[in-house]
mmCIF file of C-alpha atoms in Angstrom:
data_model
loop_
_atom_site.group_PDB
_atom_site.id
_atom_site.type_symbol
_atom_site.label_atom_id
_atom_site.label_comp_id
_atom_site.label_asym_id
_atom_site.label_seq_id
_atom_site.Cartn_x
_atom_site.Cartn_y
_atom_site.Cartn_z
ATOM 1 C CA UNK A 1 0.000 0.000 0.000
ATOM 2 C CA UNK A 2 0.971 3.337 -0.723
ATOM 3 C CA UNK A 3 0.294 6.340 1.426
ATOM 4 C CA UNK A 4 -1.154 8.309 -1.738
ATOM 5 C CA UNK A 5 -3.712 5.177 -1.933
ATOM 6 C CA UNK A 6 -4.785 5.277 1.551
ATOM 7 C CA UNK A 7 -4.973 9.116 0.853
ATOM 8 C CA UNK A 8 -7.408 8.648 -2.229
ATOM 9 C CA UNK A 9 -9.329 5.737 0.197
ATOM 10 C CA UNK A 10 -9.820 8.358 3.265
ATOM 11 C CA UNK A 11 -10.830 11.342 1.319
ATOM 12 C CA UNK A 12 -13.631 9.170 -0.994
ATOM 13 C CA UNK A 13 -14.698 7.633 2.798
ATOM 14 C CA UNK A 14 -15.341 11.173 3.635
ATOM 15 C CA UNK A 15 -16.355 13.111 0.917
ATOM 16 C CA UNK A 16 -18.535 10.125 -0.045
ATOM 17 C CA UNK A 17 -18.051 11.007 -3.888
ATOM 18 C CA UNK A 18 -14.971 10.996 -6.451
ATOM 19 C CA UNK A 19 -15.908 14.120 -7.380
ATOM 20 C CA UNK A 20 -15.213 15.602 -3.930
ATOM 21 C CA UNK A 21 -12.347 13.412 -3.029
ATOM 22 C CA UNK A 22 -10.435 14.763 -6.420
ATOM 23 C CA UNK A 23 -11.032 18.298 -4.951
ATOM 24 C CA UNK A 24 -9.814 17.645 -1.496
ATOM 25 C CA UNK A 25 -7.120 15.996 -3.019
ATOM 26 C CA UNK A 26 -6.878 18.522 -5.595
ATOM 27 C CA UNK A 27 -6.410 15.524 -8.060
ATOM 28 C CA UNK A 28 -8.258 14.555 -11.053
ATOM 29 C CA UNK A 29 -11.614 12.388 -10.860
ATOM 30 C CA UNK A 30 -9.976 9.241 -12.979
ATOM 31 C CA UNK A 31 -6.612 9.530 -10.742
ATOM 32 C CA UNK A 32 -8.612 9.467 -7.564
ATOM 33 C CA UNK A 33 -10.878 6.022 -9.747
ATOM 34 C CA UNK A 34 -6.840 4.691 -10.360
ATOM 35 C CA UNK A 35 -5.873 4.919 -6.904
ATOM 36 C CA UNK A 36 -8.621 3.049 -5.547
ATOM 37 C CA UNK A 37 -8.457 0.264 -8.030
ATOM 38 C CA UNK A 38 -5.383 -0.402 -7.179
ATOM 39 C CA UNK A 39 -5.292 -0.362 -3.308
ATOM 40 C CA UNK A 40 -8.116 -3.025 -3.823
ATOM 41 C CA UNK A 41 -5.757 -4.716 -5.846
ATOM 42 C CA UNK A 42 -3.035 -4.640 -3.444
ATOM 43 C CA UNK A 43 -5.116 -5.656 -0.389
ATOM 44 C CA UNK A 44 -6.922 -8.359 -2.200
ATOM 45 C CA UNK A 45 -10.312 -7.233 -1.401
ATOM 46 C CA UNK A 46 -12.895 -4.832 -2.385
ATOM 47 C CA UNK A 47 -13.937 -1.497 -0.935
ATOM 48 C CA UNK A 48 -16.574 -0.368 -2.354
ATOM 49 C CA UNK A 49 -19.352 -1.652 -4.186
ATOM 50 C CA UNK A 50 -20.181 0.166 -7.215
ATOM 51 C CA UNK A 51 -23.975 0.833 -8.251
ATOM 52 C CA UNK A 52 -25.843 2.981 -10.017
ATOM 53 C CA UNK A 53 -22.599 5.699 -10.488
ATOM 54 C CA UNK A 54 -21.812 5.438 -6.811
ATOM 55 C CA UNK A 55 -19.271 4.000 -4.815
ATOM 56 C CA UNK A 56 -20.202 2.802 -1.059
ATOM 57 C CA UNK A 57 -18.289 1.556 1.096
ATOM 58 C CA UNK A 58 -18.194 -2.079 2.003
ATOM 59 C CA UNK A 59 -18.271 -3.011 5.806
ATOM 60 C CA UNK A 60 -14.640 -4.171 5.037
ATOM 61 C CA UNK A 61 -13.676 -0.512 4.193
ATOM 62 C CA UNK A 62 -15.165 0.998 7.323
ATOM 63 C CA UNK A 63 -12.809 -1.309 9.637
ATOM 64 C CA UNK A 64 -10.153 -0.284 7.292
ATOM 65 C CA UNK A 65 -10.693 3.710 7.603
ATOM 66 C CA UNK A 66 -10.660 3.213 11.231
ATOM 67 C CA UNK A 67 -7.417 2.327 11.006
ATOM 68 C CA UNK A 68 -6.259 4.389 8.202
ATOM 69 C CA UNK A 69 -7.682 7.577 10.730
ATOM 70 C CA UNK A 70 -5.757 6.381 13.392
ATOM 71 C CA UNK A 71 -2.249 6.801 11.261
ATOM 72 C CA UNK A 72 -3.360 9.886 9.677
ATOM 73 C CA UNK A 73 -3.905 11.374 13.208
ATOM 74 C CA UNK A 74 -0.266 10.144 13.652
ATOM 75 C CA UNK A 75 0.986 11.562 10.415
ATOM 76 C CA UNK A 76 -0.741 15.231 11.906
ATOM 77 C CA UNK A 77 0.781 14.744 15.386
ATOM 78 C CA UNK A 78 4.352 14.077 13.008
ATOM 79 C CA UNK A 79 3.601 17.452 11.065
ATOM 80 C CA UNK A 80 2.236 19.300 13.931
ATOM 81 C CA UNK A 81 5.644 18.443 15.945
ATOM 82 C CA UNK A 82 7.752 19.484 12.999
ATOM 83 C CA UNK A 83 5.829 22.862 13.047
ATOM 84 C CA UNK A 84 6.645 23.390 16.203
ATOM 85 C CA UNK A 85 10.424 22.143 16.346
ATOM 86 C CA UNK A 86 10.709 25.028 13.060
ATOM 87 C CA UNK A 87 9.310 27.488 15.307
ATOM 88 C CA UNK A 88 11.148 26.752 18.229
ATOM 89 C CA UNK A 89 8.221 25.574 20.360
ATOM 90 C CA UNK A 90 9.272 22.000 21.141
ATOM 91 C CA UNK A 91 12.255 20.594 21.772
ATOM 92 C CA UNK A 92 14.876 20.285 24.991
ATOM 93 C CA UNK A 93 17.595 22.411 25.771
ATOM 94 C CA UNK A 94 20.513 21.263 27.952
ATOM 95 C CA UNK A 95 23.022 23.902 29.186
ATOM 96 C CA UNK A 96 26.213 23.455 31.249
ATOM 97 C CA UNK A 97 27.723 26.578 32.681
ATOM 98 C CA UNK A 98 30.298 27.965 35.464
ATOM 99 C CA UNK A 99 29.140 29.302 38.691
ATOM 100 C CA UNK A 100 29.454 32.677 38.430
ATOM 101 C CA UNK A 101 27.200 32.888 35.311
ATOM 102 C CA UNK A 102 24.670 29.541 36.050
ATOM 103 C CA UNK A 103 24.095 30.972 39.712
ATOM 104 C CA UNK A 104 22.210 34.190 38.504
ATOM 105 C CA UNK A 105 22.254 35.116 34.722
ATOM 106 C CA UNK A 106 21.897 32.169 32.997
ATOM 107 C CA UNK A 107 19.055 30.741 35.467
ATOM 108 C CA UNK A 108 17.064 33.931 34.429
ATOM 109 C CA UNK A 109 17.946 34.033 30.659
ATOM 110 C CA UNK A 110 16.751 30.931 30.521
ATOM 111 C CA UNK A 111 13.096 31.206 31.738
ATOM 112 C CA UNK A 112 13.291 34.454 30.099
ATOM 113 C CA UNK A 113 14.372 32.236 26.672
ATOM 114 C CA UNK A 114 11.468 29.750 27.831
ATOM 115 C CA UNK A 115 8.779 32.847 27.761
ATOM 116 C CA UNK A 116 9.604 33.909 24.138
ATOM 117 C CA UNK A 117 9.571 29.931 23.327
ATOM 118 C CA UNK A 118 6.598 28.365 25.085
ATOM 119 C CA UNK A 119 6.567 24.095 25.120
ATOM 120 C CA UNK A 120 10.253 23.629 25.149
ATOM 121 C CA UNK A 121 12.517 21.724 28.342
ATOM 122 C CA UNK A 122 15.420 22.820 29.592
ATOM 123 C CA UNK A 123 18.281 21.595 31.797
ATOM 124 C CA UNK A 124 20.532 23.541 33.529
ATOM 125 C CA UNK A 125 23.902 22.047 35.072
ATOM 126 C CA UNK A 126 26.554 23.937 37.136
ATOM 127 C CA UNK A 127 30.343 22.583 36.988
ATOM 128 C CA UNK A 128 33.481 23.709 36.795
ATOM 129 C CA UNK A 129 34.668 25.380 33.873
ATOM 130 C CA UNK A 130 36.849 22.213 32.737
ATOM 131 C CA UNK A 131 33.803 19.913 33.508
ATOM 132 C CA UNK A 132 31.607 22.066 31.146
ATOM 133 C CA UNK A 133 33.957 21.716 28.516
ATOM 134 C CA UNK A 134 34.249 17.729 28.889
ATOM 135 C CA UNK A 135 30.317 17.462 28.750
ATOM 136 C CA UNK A 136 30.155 19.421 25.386
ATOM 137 C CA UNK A 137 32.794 17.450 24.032
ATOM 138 C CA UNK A 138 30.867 14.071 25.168
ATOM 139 C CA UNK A 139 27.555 15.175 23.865
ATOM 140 C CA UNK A 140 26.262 15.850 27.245
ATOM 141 C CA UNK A 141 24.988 19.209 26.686
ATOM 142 C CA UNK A 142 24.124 21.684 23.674
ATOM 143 C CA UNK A 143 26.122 24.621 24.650
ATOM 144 C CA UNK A 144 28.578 25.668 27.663
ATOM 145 C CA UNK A 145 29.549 28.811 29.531
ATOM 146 C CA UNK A 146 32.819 29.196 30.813
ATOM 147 C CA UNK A 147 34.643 31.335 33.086
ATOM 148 C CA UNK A 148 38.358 30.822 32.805
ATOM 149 C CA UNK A 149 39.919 30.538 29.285
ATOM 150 C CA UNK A 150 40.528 26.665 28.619
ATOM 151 C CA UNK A 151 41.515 25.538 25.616
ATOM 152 C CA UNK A 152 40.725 21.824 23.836
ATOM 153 C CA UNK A 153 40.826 20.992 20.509
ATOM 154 C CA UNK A 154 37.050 19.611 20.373
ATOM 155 C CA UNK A 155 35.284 22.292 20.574
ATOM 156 C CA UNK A 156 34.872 26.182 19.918
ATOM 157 C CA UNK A 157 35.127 28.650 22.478
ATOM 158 C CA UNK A 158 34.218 31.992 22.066
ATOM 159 C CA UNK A 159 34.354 35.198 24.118
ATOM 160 C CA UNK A 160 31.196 36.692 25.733
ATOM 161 C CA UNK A 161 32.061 39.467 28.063
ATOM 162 C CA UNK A 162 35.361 40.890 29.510
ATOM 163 C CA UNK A 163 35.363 43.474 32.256
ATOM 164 C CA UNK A 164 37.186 44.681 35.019
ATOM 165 C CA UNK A 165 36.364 43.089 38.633
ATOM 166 C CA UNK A 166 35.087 44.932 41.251
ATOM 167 C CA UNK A 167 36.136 45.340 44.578
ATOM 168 C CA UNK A 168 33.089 44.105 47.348
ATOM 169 C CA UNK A 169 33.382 45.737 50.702
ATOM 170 C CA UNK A 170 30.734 44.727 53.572
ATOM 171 C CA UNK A 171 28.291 47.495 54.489
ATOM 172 C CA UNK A 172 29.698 50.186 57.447
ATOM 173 C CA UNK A 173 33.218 49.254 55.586
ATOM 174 C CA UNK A 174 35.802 52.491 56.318
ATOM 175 C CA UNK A 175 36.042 52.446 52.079
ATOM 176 C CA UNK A 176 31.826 52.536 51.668
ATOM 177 C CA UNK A 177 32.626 56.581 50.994
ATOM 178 C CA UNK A 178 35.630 55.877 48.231
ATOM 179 C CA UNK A 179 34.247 55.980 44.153
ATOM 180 C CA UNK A 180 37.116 53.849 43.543
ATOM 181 C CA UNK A 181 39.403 51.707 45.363
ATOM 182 C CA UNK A 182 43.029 51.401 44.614
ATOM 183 C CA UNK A 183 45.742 48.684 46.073
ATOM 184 C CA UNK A 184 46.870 51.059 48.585
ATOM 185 C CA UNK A 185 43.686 51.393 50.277
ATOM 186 C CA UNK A 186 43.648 47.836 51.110
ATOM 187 C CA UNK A 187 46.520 47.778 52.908
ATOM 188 C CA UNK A 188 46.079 45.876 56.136
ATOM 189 C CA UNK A 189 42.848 44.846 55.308
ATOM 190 C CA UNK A 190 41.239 40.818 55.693
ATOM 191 C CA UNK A 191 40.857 39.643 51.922
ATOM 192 C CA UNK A 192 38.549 36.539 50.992
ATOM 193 C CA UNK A 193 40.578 35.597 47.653
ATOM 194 C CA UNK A 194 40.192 32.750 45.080
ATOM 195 C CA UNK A 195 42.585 29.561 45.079
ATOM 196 C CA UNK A 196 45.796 29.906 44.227
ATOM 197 C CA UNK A 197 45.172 28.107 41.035
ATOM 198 C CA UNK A 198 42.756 30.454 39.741
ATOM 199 C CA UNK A 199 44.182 33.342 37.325
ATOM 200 C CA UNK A 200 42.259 35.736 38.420
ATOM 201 C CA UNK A 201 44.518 35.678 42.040
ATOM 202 C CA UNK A 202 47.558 35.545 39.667
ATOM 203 C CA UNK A 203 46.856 38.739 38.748
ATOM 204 C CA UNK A 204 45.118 40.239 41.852
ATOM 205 C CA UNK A 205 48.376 39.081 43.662
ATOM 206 C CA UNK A 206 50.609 40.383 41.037
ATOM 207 C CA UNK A 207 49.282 43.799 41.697
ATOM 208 C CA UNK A 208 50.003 44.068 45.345
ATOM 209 C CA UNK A 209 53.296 42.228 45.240
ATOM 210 C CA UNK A 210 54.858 44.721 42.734
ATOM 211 C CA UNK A 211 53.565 48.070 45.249
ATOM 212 C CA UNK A 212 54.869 45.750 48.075
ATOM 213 C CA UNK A 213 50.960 46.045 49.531
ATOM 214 C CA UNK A 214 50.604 43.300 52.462
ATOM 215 C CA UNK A 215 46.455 41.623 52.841
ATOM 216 C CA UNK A 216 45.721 39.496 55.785
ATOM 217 C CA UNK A 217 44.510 36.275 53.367
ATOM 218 C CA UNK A 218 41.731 35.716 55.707
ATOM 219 C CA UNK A 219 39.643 33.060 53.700
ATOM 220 C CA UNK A 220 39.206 31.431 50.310
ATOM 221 C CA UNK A 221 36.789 30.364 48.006
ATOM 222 C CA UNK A 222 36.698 29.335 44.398
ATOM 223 C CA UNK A 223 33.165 30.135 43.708
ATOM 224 C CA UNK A 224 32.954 33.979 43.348
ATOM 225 C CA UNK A 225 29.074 33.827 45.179
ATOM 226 C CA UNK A 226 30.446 32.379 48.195
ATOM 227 C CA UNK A 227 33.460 35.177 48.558
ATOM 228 C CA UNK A 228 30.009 37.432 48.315
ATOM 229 C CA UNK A 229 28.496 35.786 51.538
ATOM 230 C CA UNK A 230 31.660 35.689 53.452
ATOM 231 C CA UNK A 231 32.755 39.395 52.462
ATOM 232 C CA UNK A 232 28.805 40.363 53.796
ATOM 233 C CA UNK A 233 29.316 38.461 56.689
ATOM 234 C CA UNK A 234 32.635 40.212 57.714
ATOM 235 C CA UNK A 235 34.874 38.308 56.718
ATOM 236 C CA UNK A 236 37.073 40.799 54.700
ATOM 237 C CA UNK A 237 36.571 42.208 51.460
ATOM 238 C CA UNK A 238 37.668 41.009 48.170
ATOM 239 C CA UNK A 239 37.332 41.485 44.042
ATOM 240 C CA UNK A 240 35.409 39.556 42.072
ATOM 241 C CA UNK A 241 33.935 39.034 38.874
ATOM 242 C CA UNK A 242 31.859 41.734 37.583
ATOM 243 C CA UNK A 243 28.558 39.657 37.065
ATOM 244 C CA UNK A 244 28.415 38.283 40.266
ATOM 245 C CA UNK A 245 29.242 41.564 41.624
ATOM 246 C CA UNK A 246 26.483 42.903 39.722
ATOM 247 C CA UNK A 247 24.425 40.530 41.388
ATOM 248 C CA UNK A 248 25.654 40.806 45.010
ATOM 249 C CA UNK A 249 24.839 44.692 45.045
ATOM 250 C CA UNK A 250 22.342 45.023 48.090
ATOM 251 C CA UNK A 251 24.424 42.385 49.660
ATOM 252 C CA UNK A 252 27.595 44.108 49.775
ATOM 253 C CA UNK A 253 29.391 47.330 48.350
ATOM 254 C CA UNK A 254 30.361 47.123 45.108
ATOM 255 C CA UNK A 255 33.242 49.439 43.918
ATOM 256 C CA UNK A 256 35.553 49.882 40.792
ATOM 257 C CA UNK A 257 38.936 49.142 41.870
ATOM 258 C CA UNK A 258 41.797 50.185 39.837
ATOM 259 C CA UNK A 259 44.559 49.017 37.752
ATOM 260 C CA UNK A 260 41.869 47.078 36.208
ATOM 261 C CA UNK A 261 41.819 43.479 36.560
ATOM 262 C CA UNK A 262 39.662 41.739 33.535
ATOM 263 C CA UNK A 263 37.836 38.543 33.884
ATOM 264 C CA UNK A 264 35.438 37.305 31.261
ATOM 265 C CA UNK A 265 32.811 34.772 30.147
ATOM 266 C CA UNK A 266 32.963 32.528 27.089
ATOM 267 C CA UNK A 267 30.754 30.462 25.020
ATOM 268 C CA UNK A 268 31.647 26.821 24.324
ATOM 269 C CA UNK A 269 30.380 24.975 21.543
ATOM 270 C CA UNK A 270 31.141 21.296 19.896
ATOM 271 C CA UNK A 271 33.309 21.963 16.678
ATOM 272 C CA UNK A 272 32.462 18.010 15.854
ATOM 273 C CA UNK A 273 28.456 18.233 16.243
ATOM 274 C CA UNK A 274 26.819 21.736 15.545
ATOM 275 C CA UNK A 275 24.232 22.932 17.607
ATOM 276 C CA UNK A 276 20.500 22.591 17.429
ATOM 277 C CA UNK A 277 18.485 25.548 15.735
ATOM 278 C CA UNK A 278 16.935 25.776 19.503
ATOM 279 C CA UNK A 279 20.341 25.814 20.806
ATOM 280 C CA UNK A 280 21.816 28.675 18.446
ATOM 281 C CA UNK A 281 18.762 30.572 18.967
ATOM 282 C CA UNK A 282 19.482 30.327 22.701
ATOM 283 C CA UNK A 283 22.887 31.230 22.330
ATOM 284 C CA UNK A 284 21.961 34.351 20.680
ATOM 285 C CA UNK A 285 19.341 34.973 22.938
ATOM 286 C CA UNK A 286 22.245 35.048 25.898
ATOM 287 C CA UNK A 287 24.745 36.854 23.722
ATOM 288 C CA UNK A 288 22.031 39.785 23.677
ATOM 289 C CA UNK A 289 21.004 39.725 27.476
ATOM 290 C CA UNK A 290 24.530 39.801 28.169
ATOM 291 C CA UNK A 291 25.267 43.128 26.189
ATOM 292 C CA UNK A 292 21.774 44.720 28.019
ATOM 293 C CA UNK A 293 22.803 43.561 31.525
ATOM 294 C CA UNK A 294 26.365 44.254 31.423
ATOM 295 C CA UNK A 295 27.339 46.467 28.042
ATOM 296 C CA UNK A 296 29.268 44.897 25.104
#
């Protein structure tokens, strides 16, 4: 059977004429005659008895539509779903990203994304910046967001956002008056910093070691919210990222410090297995939050 057959068979069942099946078809009369003739040849049975000009349908043909309905309702379901992948109304989404975008930003782009795009799914995971990078290369997520440059030769990485860190001081701080803070103001002061590992302390460090500035390393944290709750809490005062910053404001003082310090945000994509059209739509989604929330 052929599905132009069991076309010409359901629109004769319900149109109850050639006539009007060849129009719903948009078909001539003798095709619609042709296609019938031979899905009773190929089923080895007939399905309609022909009198007086007419065709009716046999009791044979009536437990055959209901069948034939039930796999053109499929067939619609098939179409209907393929509408809505092309409009980006169904599918999933699965997004890996560093803390210090997936604690905040990404959490709200996303059911921002899921607004404009009503019926899709969507995952969020938080790892480490080398963890995101190992689940796009395994297929374990669409798209990733980074926070330290890595590089790896399966996949693409591109840059979102660079900006200088802020300095976060806890409220009554001596500094709360200061528009910006500079290394020398810090002098003596409790700092909550990242690991050593992390390059953003390479460089924070760099700068006081060369104006031989001494901190009292009070604590240390790798995730830039937590330095956020401990610097509220007292525990000295630190720089940081500027999203998170951006997002800790209420919480703490935030305050440009000076010689600038960048840290930025990439995108990471599979170079081996392009993204979904849901997934690149996403991405560009982000790319343009990003440039309202923070500038280009």
């Amino acid at each position: 059977m052929k599905i132009r057959q069991l076309e010409a068979f359901r629109a004769l069942i319900l149109r109850q004429t050639v006539t009007r099946a060849a129009d719903m078809l948009h078909v001539s009369q003798p095709a619609v005659t042709r296609l019938i003739n031979d899905l009773e040849a190929d089923i080895g049975f007939s399905l309609f008895d022909r009198s007086n000009g007419r065709l009716n349908p046999t009791p044979e043909a009536m437990v055959l539509f209901e069948e034939v309905e039930r796999s053109f309702a499929g067939i619609d379901r098939i179409a209907q779903t393929a509408e809505q992948i092309k409009s980006l109304r169904r599918g999933s989404l699965h997004v890996a990203g560093a803390p210090a975008l997936a604690l905040e930003f990404l959490p709200t782009t996303m059911t921002e994304f899921m607004r404009e795009h009503p019926g899709i799914s969507t995952t969020l995971l938080i790892h480490a910046s080398s963890i995101v990078i190992d689940m796009v290369v395994g297929r374990r997520c669409d798209v990733g967001f980074i926070a330290h440059p890595i590089t790896h030769a399966g996949v693409n990485i591109e840059t979102l956002h660079r900006a200088p860190m802020r300095c976060i001081l806890p409220h009554g701080h001596r500094l709360a008056d200061r528009d910006v803070i500079h290394p020398e103001d810090l002098r003596g002061e409790s700092f909550v910093s990242y690991p050593k590992e992390f390059d953003g302390r390479m460089y924070i460090d760099q700068i006081f070691a060369e104006r031989r500035i001494d901190r009292v390393m009070s604590a240390e944290s790798q995730l830039s919210a937590a330095i956020c709750v401990l610097v509220q809490h007292g525990a000295g005062v630190s720089i940081i990222d500027q999203v998170t910053a951006r997002y800790a404001a209420g919480r703490v003082i935030v305050k440009p410090f000076e010689p600038s310090v960048l840290s930025g945000f990439s995108l990471v994509t599979s170079n081996q297995h392009p993204p979904s059209q849901l997934a690149k739509a996403f991405v560009e989604f982000t790319k343009q939050r990003m440039i309202e929330a923070f500038g280009d």
